[in-house]
C-alpha cells in the first residue's frame, strides 16, 4: 500500500460545480497535512494546511479524519482557473524530510 | 519576502555530461529539499539538506549528489547524465524549528538531455 494515495482522476466538472477530493495515508503517526496545487509544468504551490478541526479558505474546505486516516479537499463554485493537479501532502512529527507527496488528482473545470 | 529561487531555468546537456543546478531558499529557512519530476509523473524525493549536512536521500544512484553552503543555498550535481534524467528539478525550502512547516517550492530547473 502506498504511503499516500489519491484518486488520479481526471475529474471533469462544469464551472460552478462542487468537487471533492480524498486522500488516504498509511502512517498513523502522521502529524501535518497540506494540500498543494500544481499547474501544468509549474512548481507545486501551497494551497492550504489541514487542521484537525477542519478549515476553510474562501471556496476551499479541508478536513481531516484521523480515525480513518484520510484528508479531503472540497472546492465550491469551481472556476476555470481551478483547473490543476491537487497534491495531498503528509508529514510525520519528525520533521519535513519524510514529507510524502501524493501523486495528485487532476481537475478540469469546463465552461 | 523573496521566494525560493532556482537557476538556471532551463539546461540542455548531452549524455555523459555533468549538470549543476542551484537553489537559494527563503530567508530564514535552513532546510532545502530536491525533487525530480519527470513529465506527467509525481514528485520523486532526491535529497534533503539541513544546516549544511545531507540528512536523507531518496532512491537515486550516487551520481546524484549535492551540498548545502553556509548561507543555506544548495547545489544539485548530476554526473554521467542519462536520457532518463530529463525532468523538472524542483527545490523546496522550509524552516526547521521542530514544528511542522510546509515546504515552499522554486520555479524549477528544466533539464533536457539530448
mmCIF file of C-alpha atoms in Angstrom:
data_model
loop_
_atom_site.group_PDB
_atom_site.id
_atom_site.type_symbol
_atom_site.label_atom_id
_atom_site.label_comp_id
_atom_site.label_asym_id
_atom_site.label_seq_id
_atom_site.Cartn_x
_atom_site.Cartn_y
_atom_site.Cartn_z
ATOM 1 C CA UNK A 1 0.000 0.000 0.000
ATOM 2 C CA UNK A 2 1.294 3.435 -0.920
ATOM 3 C CA UNK A 3 2.026 5.815 1.949
ATOM 4 C CA UNK A 4 -0.258 8.442 0.433
ATOM 5 C CA UNK A 5 -2.922 7.563 -2.088
ATOM 6 C CA UNK A 6 -5.047 9.803 -4.229
ATOM 7 C CA UNK A 7 -7.537 9.151 -6.983
ATOM 8 C CA UNK A 8 -5.622 10.324 -10.075
ATOM 9 C CA UNK A 9 -8.801 11.440 -11.824
ATOM 10 C CA UNK A 10 -9.204 13.311 -14.025
ATOM 11 C CA UNK A 11 -12.249 14.987 -12.593
ATOM 12 C CA UNK A 12 -14.114 16.876 -15.301
ATOM 13 C CA UNK A 13 -16.624 19.350 -13.861
ATOM 14 C CA UNK A 14 -18.559 22.354 -15.182
ATOM 15 C CA UNK A 15 -17.983 25.836 -13.847
ATOM 16 C CA UNK A 16 -19.893 26.412 -10.639
ATOM 17 C CA UNK A 17 -19.823 22.769 -9.594
ATOM 18 C CA UNK A 18 -18.703 21.482 -6.222
ATOM 19 C CA UNK A 19 -15.987 18.862 -6.316
ATOM 20 C CA UNK A 20 -14.315 16.861 -3.564
ATOM 21 C CA UNK A 21 -11.018 15.003 -3.455
ATOM 22 C CA UNK A 22 -9.989 12.429 -0.906
ATOM 23 C CA UNK A 23 -6.551 11.295 0.119
ATOM 24 C CA UNK A 24 -5.657 8.372 2.368
ATOM 25 C CA UNK A 25 -2.418 7.908 4.290
ATOM 26 C CA UNK A 26 -0.932 4.817 5.877
ATOM 27 C CA UNK A 27 1.263 6.216 8.690
ATOM 28 C CA UNK A 28 -0.894 6.767 11.753
ATOM 29 C CA UNK A 29 1.917 8.858 13.274
ATOM 30 C CA UNK A 30 1.430 11.495 10.594
ATOM 31 C CA UNK A 31 1.045 14.925 12.124
ATOM 32 C CA UNK A 32 0.875 17.603 9.471
ATOM 33 C CA UNK A 33 -1.230 17.689 6.379
ATOM 34 C CA UNK A 34 -1.337 20.043 3.430
ATOM 35 C CA UNK A 35 -2.930 20.477 0.047
ATOM 36 C CA UNK A 36 -0.816 21.824 -2.788
ATOM 37 C CA UNK A 37 -1.863 22.866 -6.241
ATOM 38 C CA UNK A 38 0.330 22.255 -9.287
ATOM 39 C CA UNK A 39 -0.349 23.767 -12.676
ATOM 40 C CA UNK A 40 0.945 22.037 -15.788
ATOM 41 C CA UNK A 41 4.743 22.193 -15.961
ATOM 42 C CA UNK A 42 4.921 24.508 -12.947
ATOM 43 C CA UNK A 43 6.042 24.099 -9.358
ATOM 44 C CA UNK A 44 3.637 22.953 -6.618
ATOM 45 C CA UNK A 45 2.193 25.802 -4.575
ATOM 46 C CA UNK A 46 0.826 25.535 -1.067
ATOM 47 C CA UNK A 47 -2.955 25.795 -1.172
ATOM 48 C CA UNK A 48 -3.752 25.262 2.470
ATOM 49 C CA UNK A 49 -2.838 23.425 5.629
ATOM 50 C CA UNK A 50 -5.305 20.921 7.027
ATOM 51 C CA UNK A 51 -6.218 21.200 10.689
ATOM 52 C CA UNK A 52 -7.878 18.612 12.899
ATOM 53 C CA UNK A 53 -10.994 20.708 13.318
ATOM 54 C CA UNK A 54 -11.254 21.332 9.588
ATOM 55 C CA UNK A 55 -10.615 24.679 7.985
ATOM 56 C CA UNK A 56 -11.895 26.868 5.226
ATOM 57 C CA UNK A 57 -10.265 29.363 2.909
ATOM 58 C CA UNK A 58 -12.788 31.030 0.665
ATOM 59 C CA UNK A 59 -14.215 28.391 -1.657
ATOM 60 C CA UNK A 60 -11.876 25.713 -0.330
ATOM 61 C CA UNK A 61 -12.572 23.496 2.671
ATOM 62 C CA UNK A 62 -10.131 20.952 4.041
ATOM 63 C CA UNK A 63 -10.952 18.236 6.525
ATOM 64 C CA UNK A 64 -9.002 15.605 8.412
ATOM 65 C CA UNK A 65 -10.278 12.292 9.696
ATOM 66 C CA UNK A 66 -7.536 10.768 11.838
ATOM 67 C CA UNK A 67 -9.551 7.675 12.754
ATOM 68 C CA UNK A 68 -9.947 6.720 9.105
ATOM 69 C CA UNK A 69 -6.632 8.273 8.068
ATOM 70 C CA UNK A 70 -7.856 10.447 5.274
ATOM 71 C CA UNK A 71 -7.993 14.086 4.376
ATOM 72 C CA UNK A 72 -10.297 15.790 1.956
ATOM 73 C CA UNK A 73 -10.478 18.953 -0.094
ATOM 74 C CA UNK A 74 -13.792 20.461 -1.161
ATOM 75 C CA UNK A 75 -13.934 23.129 -3.839
ATOM 76 C CA UNK A 76 -17.185 25.045 -4.145
ATOM 77 C CA UNK A 77 -18.301 27.141 -7.113
ATOM 78 C CA UNK A 78 -15.485 25.837 -9.332
ATOM 79 C CA UNK A 79 -13.746 28.335 -11.591
ATOM 80 C CA UNK A 80 -11.917 27.688 -14.836
ATOM 81 C CA UNK A 81 -8.752 28.784 -13.031
ATOM 82 C CA UNK A 82 -9.139 25.922 -10.553
ATOM 83 C CA UNK A 83 -8.045 23.511 -13.285
ATOM 84 C CA UNK A 84 -4.837 21.986 -11.962
ATOM 85 C CA UNK A 85 -3.446 18.941 -10.196
ATOM 86 C CA UNK A 86 -4.070 18.844 -6.458
ATOM 87 C CA UNK A 87 -1.430 17.165 -4.334
ATOM 88 C CA UNK A 88 -2.090 15.719 -0.910
ATOM 89 C CA UNK A 89 0.932 16.068 1.406
ATOM 90 C CA UNK A 90 1.549 14.260 4.678
ATOM 91 C CA UNK A 91 4.361 14.802 7.183
ATOM 92 C CA UNK A 92 5.123 12.775 10.322
ATOM 93 C CA UNK A 93 6.039 14.508 13.550
ATOM 94 C CA UNK A 94 9.764 14.023 12.977
ATOM 95 C CA UNK A 95 10.256 16.894 10.622
ATOM 96 C CA UNK A 96 9.918 17.718 6.984
ATOM 97 C CA UNK A 97 12.339 15.241 5.479
ATOM 98 C CA UNK A 98 9.860 12.429 5.426
ATOM 99 C CA UNK A 99 7.205 14.529 3.794
ATOM 100 C CA UNK A 100 5.247 12.392 1.379
ATOM 101 C CA UNK A 101 3.624 13.928 -1.674
ATOM 102 C CA UNK A 102 0.705 12.142 -3.236
ATOM 103 C CA UNK A 103 0.752 11.631 -6.982
ATOM 104 C CA UNK A 104 -2.042 14.171 -7.376
ATOM 105 C CA UNK A 105 -5.617 14.418 -8.595
ATOM 106 C CA UNK A 106 -6.167 16.141 -11.920
ATOM 107 C CA UNK A 107 -9.093 18.585 -12.128
ATOM 108 C CA UNK A 108 -10.503 20.069 -15.328
ATOM 109 C CA UNK A 109 -13.140 22.771 -14.953
ATOM 110 C CA UNK A 110 -15.012 23.476 -18.177
ATOM 111 C CA UNK A 111 -17.132 26.419 -19.258
ATOM 112 C CA UNK B 1 9.802 38.202 1.172
ATOM 113 C CA UNK B 2 11.666 36.626 -1.732
ATOM 114 C CA UNK B 3 10.683 33.090 -2.553
ATOM 115 C CA UNK B 4 12.847 30.105 -3.369
ATOM 116 C CA UNK B 5 14.972 30.863 -6.398
ATOM 117 C CA UNK B 6 16.471 28.312 -8.749
ATOM 118 C CA UNK B 7 18.915 28.619 -11.598
ATOM 119 C CA UNK B 8 19.171 28.058 -14.432
ATOM 120 C CA UNK B 9 15.582 27.935 -15.647
ATOM 121 C CA UNK B 10 16.480 25.607 -18.464
ATOM 122 C CA UNK B 11 19.535 23.452 -19.020
ATOM 123 C CA UNK B 12 20.354 21.408 -22.086
ATOM 124 C CA UNK B 13 23.041 18.750 -21.871
ATOM 125 C CA UNK B 14 24.130 15.657 -23.734
ATOM 126 C CA UNK B 15 24.557 12.136 -22.435
ATOM 127 C CA UNK B 16 27.594 11.671 -20.226
ATOM 128 C CA UNK B 17 27.924 15.350 -19.311
ATOM 129 C CA UNK B 18 27.568 16.796 -15.840
ATOM 130 C CA UNK B 19 24.923 19.268 -14.675
ATOM 131 C CA UNK B 20 24.866 21.654 -11.732
ATOM 132 C CA UNK B 21 21.610 23.132 -10.501
ATOM 133 C CA UNK B 22 21.379 25.847 -7.876
ATOM 134 C CA UNK B 23 18.850 26.838 -5.265
ATOM 135 C CA UNK B 24 18.510 29.691 -2.798
ATOM 136 C CA UNK B 25 15.997 29.125 -0.010
ATOM 137 C CA UNK B 26 13.631 31.611 1.525
ATOM 138 C CA UNK B 27 15.385 33.774 4.096
ATOM 139 C CA UNK B 28 15.201 32.087 7.499
ATOM 140 C CA UNK B 29 14.750 28.602 6.047
ATOM 141 C CA UNK B 30 17.534 26.160 6.848
ATOM 142 C CA UNK B 31 16.201 23.037 5.147
ATOM 143 C CA UNK B 32 16.480 22.502 1.417
ATOM 144 C CA UNK B 33 14.901 19.625 -0.470
ATOM 145 C CA UNK B 34 15.446 18.466 -4.037
ATOM 146 C CA UNK B 35 12.860 16.626 -6.104
ATOM 147 C CA UNK B 36 12.778 15.192 -9.600
ATOM 148 C CA UNK B 37 9.571 15.324 -11.594
ATOM 149 C CA UNK B 38 9.579 13.584 -14.937
ATOM 150 C CA UNK B 39 6.931 14.659 -17.440
ATOM 151 C CA UNK B 40 3.477 13.521 -16.369
ATOM 152 C CA UNK B 41 4.719 11.894 -13.177
ATOM 153 C CA UNK B 42 4.694 12.759 -9.480
ATOM 154 C CA UNK B 43 7.434 14.244 -7.345
ATOM 155 C CA UNK B 44 10.317 11.913 -6.527
ATOM 156 C CA UNK B 45 12.318 12.878 -3.441
ATOM 157 C CA UNK B 46 16.045 13.221 -4.153
ATOM 158 C CA UNK B 47 17.851 14.862 -1.245
ATOM 159 C CA UNK B 48 17.345 16.789 1.970
ATOM 160 C CA UNK B 49 19.916 19.189 3.397
ATOM 161 C CA UNK B 50 19.798 20.980 6.683
ATOM 162 C CA UNK B 51 22.427 23.070 8.448
ATOM 163 C CA UNK B 52 24.960 22.155 5.801
ATOM 164 C CA UNK B 53 24.552 18.404 6.119
ATOM 165 C CA UNK B 54 22.851 15.802 3.972
ATOM 166 C CA UNK B 55 20.091 14.410 6.188
ATOM 167 C CA UNK B 56 18.413 11.967 3.852
ATOM 168 C CA UNK B 57 18.376 10.868 0.253
ATOM 169 C CA UNK B 58 15.849 9.162 -1.951
ATOM 170 C CA UNK B 59 16.244 6.087 -4.080
ATOM 171 C CA UNK B 60 18.609 7.583 -6.658
ATOM 172 C CA UNK B 61 22.078 6.470 -7.754
ATOM 173 C CA UNK B 62 25.221 8.108 -6.303
ATOM 174 C CA UNK B 63 25.739 10.183 -9.444
ATOM 175 C CA UNK B 64 23.062 12.437 -7.970
ATOM 176 C CA UNK B 65 24.745 14.446 -5.247
ATOM 177 C CA UNK B 66 24.747 17.899 -3.798
ATOM 178 C CA UNK B 67 25.711 20.150 -0.986
ATOM 179 C CA UNK B 68 24.455 22.989 1.136
ATOM 180 C CA UNK B 69 26.511 26.082 1.741
ATOM 181 C CA UNK B 70 26.848 28.133 4.973
ATOM 182 C CA UNK B 71 24.262 30.602 3.637
ATOM 183 C CA UNK B 72 21.855 27.624 3.229
ATOM 184 C CA UNK B 73 21.841 27.782 -0.549
ATOM 185 C CA UNK B 74 22.301 24.445 -2.248
ATOM 186 C CA UNK B 75 23.625 22.768 -5.364
ATOM 187 C CA UNK B 76 22.460 19.590 -7.014
ATOM 188 C CA UNK B 77 25.027 17.837 -9.181
ATOM 189 C CA UNK B 78 24.170 15.123 -11.640
ATOM 190 C CA UNK B 79 27.100 13.275 -13.197
ATOM 191 C CA UNK B 80 27.199 10.995 -16.235
ATOM 192 C CA UNK B 81 23.860 12.279 -17.466
ATOM 193 C CA UNK B 82 21.456 9.770 -18.980
ATOM 194 C CA UNK B 83 18.468 10.377 -21.222
ATOM 195 C CA UNK B 84 16.072 9.446 -18.410
ATOM 196 C CA UNK B 85 17.446 12.274 -16.279
ATOM 197 C CA UNK B 86 15.406 14.666 -18.411
ATOM 198 C CA UNK B 87 12.930 16.167 -15.965
ATOM 199 C CA UNK B 88 11.905 19.196 -13.962
ATOM 200 C CA UNK B 89 14.111 19.503 -10.886
ATOM 201 C CA UNK B 90 12.405 21.271 -8.045
ATOM 202 C CA UNK B 91 13.974 22.747 -4.961
ATOM 203 C CA UNK B 92 11.938 23.475 -1.846
ATOM 204 C CA UNK B 93 12.800 25.033 1.493
ATOM 205 C CA UNK B 94 11.270 25.065 4.924
ATOM 206 C CA UNK B 95 12.006 26.163 8.443
ATOM 207 C CA UNK B 96 13.463 23.523 10.719
ATOM 208 C CA UNK B 97 12.461 24.648 14.132
ATOM 209 C CA UNK B 98 10.860 21.460 15.412
ATOM 210 C CA UNK B 99 7.402 22.358 14.193
ATOM 211 C CA UNK B 100 5.910 21.001 11.010
ATOM 212 C CA UNK B 101 6.321 23.634 8.383
ATOM 213 C CA UNK B 102 5.185 23.340 4.791
ATOM 214 C CA UNK B 103 7.730 23.289 2.005
ATOM 215 C CA UNK B 104 7.844 26.167 -0.445
ATOM 216 C CA UNK B 105 8.993 25.476 -3.972
ATOM 217 C CA UNK B 106 11.073 27.325 -6.510
ATOM 218 C CA UNK B 107 10.113 27.518 -10.182
ATOM 219 C CA UNK B 108 12.350 24.584 -11.007
ATOM 220 C CA UNK B 109 15.098 23.842 -13.491
ATOM 221 C CA UNK B 110 14.050 22.007 -16.615
ATOM 222 C CA UNK B 111 16.881 19.679 -17.578
ATOM 223 C CA UNK B 112 16.858 18.224 -21.059
ATOM 224 C CA UNK B 113 19.300 15.520 -22.113
ATOM 225 C CA UNK B 114 19.886 15.174 -25.822
#
